[in-house]
Amino acid sequence: MALSLPSLEPQQQQQQTTTNREIQEIDIFHRFDVVSDSSDHHYLHIKNSSSKKTKGEGDSLTNISSGASKKIMQEWKILEKHLPDSIYVRVYENRIDLLRAVIIGAAGTPYHDGLYFFDIAFPPDYPVQPPLVYYRSFGLRINPNLYANGRVCLSLLNTWPGKKKEKWNSSESTVLQVLVSLQALVLNEKPYYNEPGSGMLPGRVIWEKKSNAYSENVFFLSCKTMLFLLRRPPKNFDGFVASHFREKASVILSACNAYINGQVRVGLYRNDGSCSSCKSSSPVHVSEKFKGLMGQLYPQLVSGFKRNGASLGDFLEQVKQPVEKKTPSFKWKTVRMFFGKLKKVLALKKENSSGQSGVQGKGS
């Protein structure tokens, strides 16, 4: 079925006909654009008409009805006009039922400066059913709502229980709302509390400790995701991924050092080295597990950013190990002192007993 695509800005039309798309996208990467290569899209070959349906999925992702096609064209126009600065979308001229989006992690969260990709598919009866959304996780679970297998749990997608007003509404809900919800409600400052039941019981201090530990792990996994993206960037986003991490490399590495050394709580590092939402300048508790994991990952980050062409300067000098050497804890110092004294006592007793046996031998 022939479909008329939404009119694009002159710059976008010029970008579509360029012979070297990747180079141009490094310099100019529009928030919304139409592309042709969908070969690595997660939903490219999925057809549910010949297989068992799963909740929220239509009969086929390729047999789009005329009503669904019209609605998808409306979605394109909404995205082209209203995407926020931190979300970029690519749609496909030959597969209008597919869409790919990337969300830049917001400042003030453990996701800051990271890139989070989502593959989206419109079901044949769209918008009766919500779109299907897959998170490109690389096998890492960075959020209670984003599973390692790519599953996305969100009330708006009808993949998670919620109030009626929070669920998909075929007459009002849009893909833009889905993307903004993922950024604001899922990739938030304290993702630990996205887990059902977290923080419900008394003991705020305990919950906060668990939340901080979870955020430490989230930041570590987000840094690993950066390396995976540099090695295997999603198609049509190659130049964008490379350019983003060249620009943000110094900030990310500075944040790593600040978190490891307990200067600021994970997620609150600012580009100027200060801390957002900090109430005091006292050192922040950092788990030994986080220090160890980041100590191992840090050289890999430096190496990956360097290969990507980032100007790192002093960070290359820190590549050996950004974590300070561990000093024995008070507990182990006490144990060592005890055994040291015990050895001395035993040595004295041995000398005394051998001396006495010698005297007895002479007098016998």
Coordinates of C-alpha atoms in Angstrom, one line a residue:
M1 CA 0.0 0.0 0.0
A2 CA 1.5 3.3 -1.1
L3 CA 1.7 5.9 1.7
S4 CA 2.7 9.5 1.6
L5 CA 5.4 10.3 4.2
P6 CA 5.2 13.5 6.3
S7 CA 7.1 16.4 4.8
L8 CA 10.5 16.9 6.3
E9 CA 12.6 20.0 6.9
P10 CA 14.9 21.0 4.0
Q11 CA 17.9 19.9 6.1
Q12 CA 16.4 16.5 6.7
Q13 CA 15.6 16.1 3.0
Q14 CA 19.2 16.9 2.1
Q15 CA 20.4 14.5 4.8
Q16 CA 18.4 11.6 3.3
T17 CA 20.1 12.0 -0.1
T18 CA 23.6 12.5 1.2
T19 CA 26.1 9.9 0.0
N20 CA 27.9 9.7 3.3
R21 CA 25.2 9.7 5.9
E22 CA 27.4 8.7 8.9
I23 CA 29.8 11.7 8.5
Q24 CA 27.0 14.2 8.2
E25 CA 25.1 12.8 11.2
I26 CA 28.2 13.3 13.4
D27 CA 27.8 17.0 12.7
I28 CA 24.0 17.3 12.3
F29 CA 21.8 14.7 13.9
H30 CA 18.2 15.7 13.9
R31 CA 15.9 14.5 16.7
F32 CA 13.5 13.0 14.1
D33 CA 14.3 11.5 10.7
V34 CA 13.2 8.9 8.2
V35 CA 15.7 6.2 7.3
S36 CA 15.7 3.0 5.2
D37 CA 17.9 0.4 6.9
S38 CA 15.8 -1.6 9.5
S39 CA 17.9 -4.8 9.3
D40 CA 18.9 -4.9 13.0
H41 CA 15.5 -3.9 14.5
H42 CA 14.3 -6.3 17.1
Y43 CA 10.8 -6.6 15.7
L44 CA 11.8 -6.9 12.0
H45 CA 10.8 -10.5 11.5
I46 CA 8.1 -10.9 14.2
K47 CA 4.7 -12.1 12.9
N48 CA 2.2 -13.2 15.4
S49 CA -0.5 -14.5 13.0
S50 CA 1.1 -17.9 12.8
S51 CA 2.2 -18.1 16.5
K52 CA 0.6 -17.9 19.9
K53 CA -0.3 -14.4 20.9
T54 CA 1.3 -12.7 23.8
K55 CA -0.4 -10.2 25.9
G56 CA -0.6 -6.8 24.2
E57 CA 0.5 -8.1 20.7
G58 CA -1.5 -8.0 17.5
D59 CA -2.0 -10.6 14.8
S60 CA 0.8 -9.4 12.6
L61 CA 3.3 -6.6 12.6
T62 CA 3.5 -6.4 8.9
N63 CA -0.2 -6.4 7.9
I64 CA -0.9 -2.8 8.9
S65 CA -4.5 -1.6 8.3
S66 CA -5.3 1.7 6.7
G67 CA -6.6 3.1 10.0
A68 CA -3.4 2.1 11.7
S69 CA -1.3 3.6 8.9
K70 CA -3.1 6.9 9.2
K71 CA -2.6 7.0 13.0
I72 CA 1.2 6.1 12.6
M73 CA 1.6 9.1 10.2
Q74 CA 0.0 11.3 12.9
E75 CA 2.5 9.9 15.4
W76 CA 5.4 10.8 13.1
K77 CA 4.2 14.4 12.9
I78 CA 3.8 14.6 16.7
L79 CA 7.3 13.2 17.2
E80 CA 8.9 15.5 14.6
K81 CA 7.4 18.6 16.3
H82 CA 7.5 17.8 20.0
L83 CA 10.4 15.6 20.9
P84 CA 12.5 16.9 23.8
D85 CA 16.2 17.7 23.3
S86 CA 17.2 14.4 25.0
I87 CA 15.2 12.0 22.9
Y88 CA 16.0 11.1 19.2
V89 CA 13.9 9.0 16.9
R90 CA 14.3 7.2 13.6
V91 CA 11.4 5.8 11.6
Y92 CA 11.6 3.6 8.5
E93 CA 10.3 4.5 5.1
N94 CA 9.7 0.9 4.1
R95 CA 8.5 -0.3 7.4
I96 CA 6.3 2.3 9.0
D97 CA 5.3 -0.2 11.7
L98 CA 8.8 0.1 13.2
L99 CA 10.5 2.8 15.1
R100 CA 13.8 3.2 17.1
A101 CA 14.4 5.8 19.9
V102 CA 17.3 6.7 22.1
I103 CA 17.0 8.5 25.4
I104 CA 19.9 10.4 26.9
G105 CA 20.1 9.8 30.6
A106 CA 19.2 12.9 32.6
A107 CA 21.4 14.8 35.0
G108 CA 20.8 14.0 38.6
T109 CA 20.2 10.3 38.0
P110 CA 22.6 7.3 37.9
Y111 CA 21.8 7.2 34.2
H112 CA 23.3 10.5 33.4
D113 CA 25.2 10.9 30.1
G114 CA 24.3 7.3 29.1
L115 CA 22.4 6.3 26.0
Y116 CA 19.4 3.9 26.2
F117 CA 17.9 2.5 23.0
F118 CA 14.4 1.2 22.5
D119 CA 13.0 -0.6 19.5
I120 CA 9.2 0.0 19.0
A121 CA 6.6 -1.7 16.8
F122 CA 3.1 -0.7 16.0
P123 CA 0.6 -3.6 16.1
P124 CA -1.8 -4.0 13.1
D125 CA -4.8 -2.7 15.0
Y126 CA -2.9 0.3 16.4
P127 CA -4.0 2.3 18.4
V128 CA -6.5 -0.2 19.8
Q129 CA -3.5 -2.0 21.2
P130 CA -0.4 -0.1 22.6
P131 CA 2.9 -0.3 20.8
L132 CA 5.4 -3.1 21.6
V133 CA 8.6 -1.8 23.2
Y134 CA 11.9 -3.6 23.5
Y135 CA 14.9 -2.3 25.5
R136 CA 18.3 -3.0 23.9
S137 CA 19.9 -4.2 27.2
F138 CA 23.0 -6.2 26.1
G139 CA 21.9 -8.6 28.8
L140 CA 22.1 -6.1 31.6
R141 CA 19.3 -5.2 33.9
I142 CA 19.7 -1.5 34.8
N143 CA 16.2 -0.9 36.2
P144 CA 13.4 -2.8 37.9
N145 CA 11.2 -1.9 34.8
L146 CA 13.7 -2.9 32.2
Y147 CA 14.6 -6.6 32.1
A148 CA 17.8 -8.1 30.8
N149 CA 15.8 -9.9 28.1
G150 CA 14.6 -6.5 26.8
R151 CA 11.1 -6.6 28.3
V152 CA 9.7 -3.2 29.3
C153 CA 7.2 -3.0 32.2
L154 CA 5.1 0.1 32.1
S155 CA 1.5 0.7 32.9
L156 CA 1.1 2.8 29.8
L157 CA 2.1 -0.2 27.7
N158 CA -0.3 -2.5 29.5
T159 CA 2.7 -4.6 30.6
W160 CA 2.3 -3.6 34.2
P161 CA -0.7 -3.3 36.5
G162 CA -1.9 0.2 37.1
K163 CA -4.9 2.5 37.5
K164 CA -7.2 2.9 34.5
K165 CA -5.9 6.5 33.9
E166 CA -2.3 5.2 33.8
K167 CA -3.0 2.5 31.1
W168 CA -3.1 2.8 27.3
N169 CA -6.0 4.9 26.0
S170 CA -6.5 4.3 22.3
S171 CA -8.0 7.8 21.8
E172 CA -5.4 9.8 23.7
S173 CA -2.1 7.9 24.3
T174 CA 0.8 8.5 22.0
V175 CA 4.3 7.1 21.4
L176 CA 5.7 10.5 22.6
Q177 CA 4.0 9.9 26.0
V178 CA 5.6 6.4 26.1
L179 CA 9.1 7.9 25.5
V180 CA 8.7 10.7 28.0
S181 CA 7.4 8.2 30.6
L182 CA 10.4 6.0 30.1
Q183 CA 12.7 9.0 30.7
A184 CA 10.9 10.5 33.6
L185 CA 9.3 7.6 35.5
V186 CA 11.7 4.7 34.7
L187 CA 15.2 6.3 34.2
N188 CA 14.8 8.4 37.4
E189 CA 16.9 9.6 40.3
K190 CA 16.2 6.6 42.6
P191 CA 15.3 3.6 40.4
Y192 CA 15.4 1.3 43.4
Y193 CA 11.9 2.5 44.4
N194 CA 10.5 1.4 41.1
E195 CA 10.5 -2.1 42.6
P196 CA 7.1 -2.9 44.0
G197 CA 7.1 -2.8 47.8
S198 CA 10.4 -0.9 48.1
G199 CA 10.2 1.8 50.7
M200 CA 6.7 0.8 51.9
L201 CA 7.7 -0.4 55.3
P202 CA 9.2 1.7 58.2
G203 CA 12.9 2.4 58.3
R204 CA 13.8 5.2 55.9
V205 CA 17.5 5.0 56.6
I206 CA 17.6 1.3 55.7
W207 CA 15.7 1.9 52.4
E208 CA 18.0 4.8 51.5
K209 CA 21.0 2.6 52.0
K210 CA 19.5 0.0 49.7
S211 CA 18.6 2.7 47.2
N212 CA 22.1 4.1 47.1
A213 CA 23.6 0.6 46.7
Y214 CA 21.2 -0.1 43.8
S215 CA 22.2 3.2 42.2
E216 CA 25.8 2.3 42.4
N217 CA 25.1 -0.9 40.5
V218 CA 23.0 1.0 38.0
F219 CA 25.8 3.4 37.2
F220 CA 28.3 0.5 36.8
L221 CA 26.0 -1.3 34.4
S222 CA 25.3 1.9 32.5
C223 CA 29.0 2.4 32.0
K224 CA 29.2 -1.2 30.7
T225 CA 26.4 -0.4 28.3
M226 CA 28.4 2.5 27.0
L227 CA 31.2 0.1 26.0
F228 CA 28.8 -2.2 24.3
L229 CA 27.3 0.7 22.4
L230 CA 30.7 1.9 21.2
R231 CA 31.5 -1.7 20.0
R232 CA 28.0 -2.3 18.4
P233 CA 26.1 0.9 17.8
P234 CA 22.5 0.4 16.5
K235 CA 22.1 1.1 12.8
N236 CA 21.4 4.7 11.8
F237 CA 22.9 5.9 15.1
D238 CA 26.5 5.1 14.5
G239 CA 27.7 8.7 14.2
F240 CA 25.4 9.8 17.0
V241 CA 26.8 7.3 19.5
A242 CA 30.4 8.1 18.5
S243 CA 29.9 11.8 18.7
H244 CA 28.0 11.7 22.0
F245 CA 30.7 9.7 23.9
R246 CA 33.5 11.8 22.4
E247 CA 31.8 14.8 23.9
K248 CA 30.9 13.3 27.2
A249 CA 33.9 11.1 27.9
S250 CA 35.7 13.6 30.3
V251 CA 32.5 14.2 32.2
I252 CA 31.8 10.5 32.6
L253 CA 35.3 9.7 33.8
S254 CA 35.3 12.6 36.2
A255 CA 32.0 11.3 37.6
C256 CA 33.6 7.9 38.0
N257 CA 36.4 9.3 40.1
A258 CA 34.1 11.5 42.1
Y259 CA 31.8 8.5 43.0
I260 CA 34.7 6.2 43.8
N261 CA 36.3 8.7 46.1
G262 CA 33.0 9.5 47.9
Q263 CA 33.0 13.1 46.8
V264 CA 29.3 13.0 45.7
R265 CA 26.5 10.4 45.8
V266 CA 26.2 8.4 42.6
G267 CA 24.0 10.2 40.1
L268 CA 24.6 13.7 41.5
Y269 CA 27.8 14.7 39.8
R270 CA 27.7 17.9 37.8
N271 CA 29.9 18.9 34.9
D272 CA 31.6 21.6 37.0
G273 CA 32.5 19.0 39.7
S274 CA 29.8 20.1 42.2
C275 CA 27.0 18.1 43.6
S276 CA 23.3 18.6 42.9
S277 CA 20.9 18.1 45.8
C278 CA 23.9 17.9 48.3
K279 CA 23.1 19.0 51.8
S280 CA 26.7 18.8 53.1
S281 CA 30.2 18.6 51.9
S282 CA 31.1 15.5 54.1
P283 CA 32.3 12.4 52.3
V284 CA 29.7 10.0 51.0
H285 CA 29.8 6.3 51.9
V286 CA 30.8 4.2 49.0
S287 CA 30.6 0.4 49.1
E288 CA 33.8 -1.6 48.6
K289 CA 32.0 -3.7 45.9
F290 CA 31.4 -0.5 43.9
K291 CA 35.0 0.6 44.2
G292 CA 36.2 -2.8 43.1
L293 CA 33.9 -3.0 40.1
M294 CA 34.5 0.5 38.9
G295 CA 38.3 0.0 39.5
Q296 CA 38.2 -2.8 37.0
L297 CA 35.9 -1.1 34.5
Y298 CA 37.6 2.3 34.6
P299 CA 40.6 1.4 32.4
Q300 CA 38.2 -0.2 29.9
L301 CA 36.2 3.0 29.8
V302 CA 39.4 5.1 29.2
S303 CA 40.5 2.7 26.5
G304 CA 37.1 2.7 24.8
F305 CA 36.8 6.4 24.8
K306 CA 40.3 6.8 23.5
R307 CA 39.7 4.5 20.6
N308 CA 36.6 6.5 19.9
G309 CA 38.7 9.6 19.5
A310 CA 38.0 11.4 22.8
S311 CA 40.5 13.9 24.1
L312 CA 41.2 12.6 27.6
G313 CA 44.3 14.5 28.8
D314 CA 45.1 13.7 32.4
F315 CA 42.7 10.7 32.5
L316 CA 45.2 8.6 30.7
E317 CA 47.5 9.0 33.7
Q318 CA 44.9 7.5 35.9
V319 CA 44.2 4.4 33.8
K320 CA 46.2 2.1 36.0
Q321 CA 43.8 2.4 38.9
P322 CA 41.6 5.3 40.0
V323 CA 40.8 3.6 43.3
E324 CA 43.0 4.2 46.3
K325 CA 44.8 1.3 47.8
K326 CA 42.8 -0.4 50.5
T327 CA 44.1 0.1 54.1
P328 CA 43.5 -2.6 56.6
S329 CA 40.4 -2.0 58.7
F330 CA 40.5 -1.5 62.4
K331 CA 39.1 -5.0 62.9
W332 CA 41.9 -6.7 61.0
K333 CA 44.6 -4.5 62.7
T334 CA 43.3 -5.7 66.1
V335 CA 43.4 -9.3 65.0
R336 CA 47.0 -9.0 63.7
M337 CA 48.1 -7.3 66.9
F338 CA 46.5 -10.1 69.0
F339 CA 48.3 -12.8 67.0
G340 CA 51.5 -10.8 67.2
K341 CA 51.4 -10.7 71.0
L342 CA 50.3 -14.3 71.2
K343 CA 53.4 -15.4 69.2
K344 CA 55.7 -13.4 71.6
V345 CA 54.1 -15.0 74.6
L346 CA 54.4 -18.5 73.2
A347 CA 58.0 -17.8 72.2
L348 CA 58.8 -16.7 75.8
K349 CA 57.2 -19.7 77.3
K350 CA 59.2 -21.9 75.0
E351 CA 62.4 -20.3 76.0
N352 CA 61.5 -20.6 79.8
S353 CA 60.6 -24.2 79.5
S354 CA 63.8 -25.1 77.6
G355 CA 65.9 -23.1 80.2
Q356 CA 64.3 -25.0 83.1
S357 CA 64.9 -28.4 81.5
G358 CA 68.5 -27.5 81.0
V359 CA 69.0 -26.6 84.7
Q360 CA 67.3 -29.8 85.8
G361 CA 69.6 -31.8 83.5
K362 CA 72.8 -30.3 85.1
G363 CA 71.6 -31.0 88.7
S364 CA 70.6 -34.6 88.1

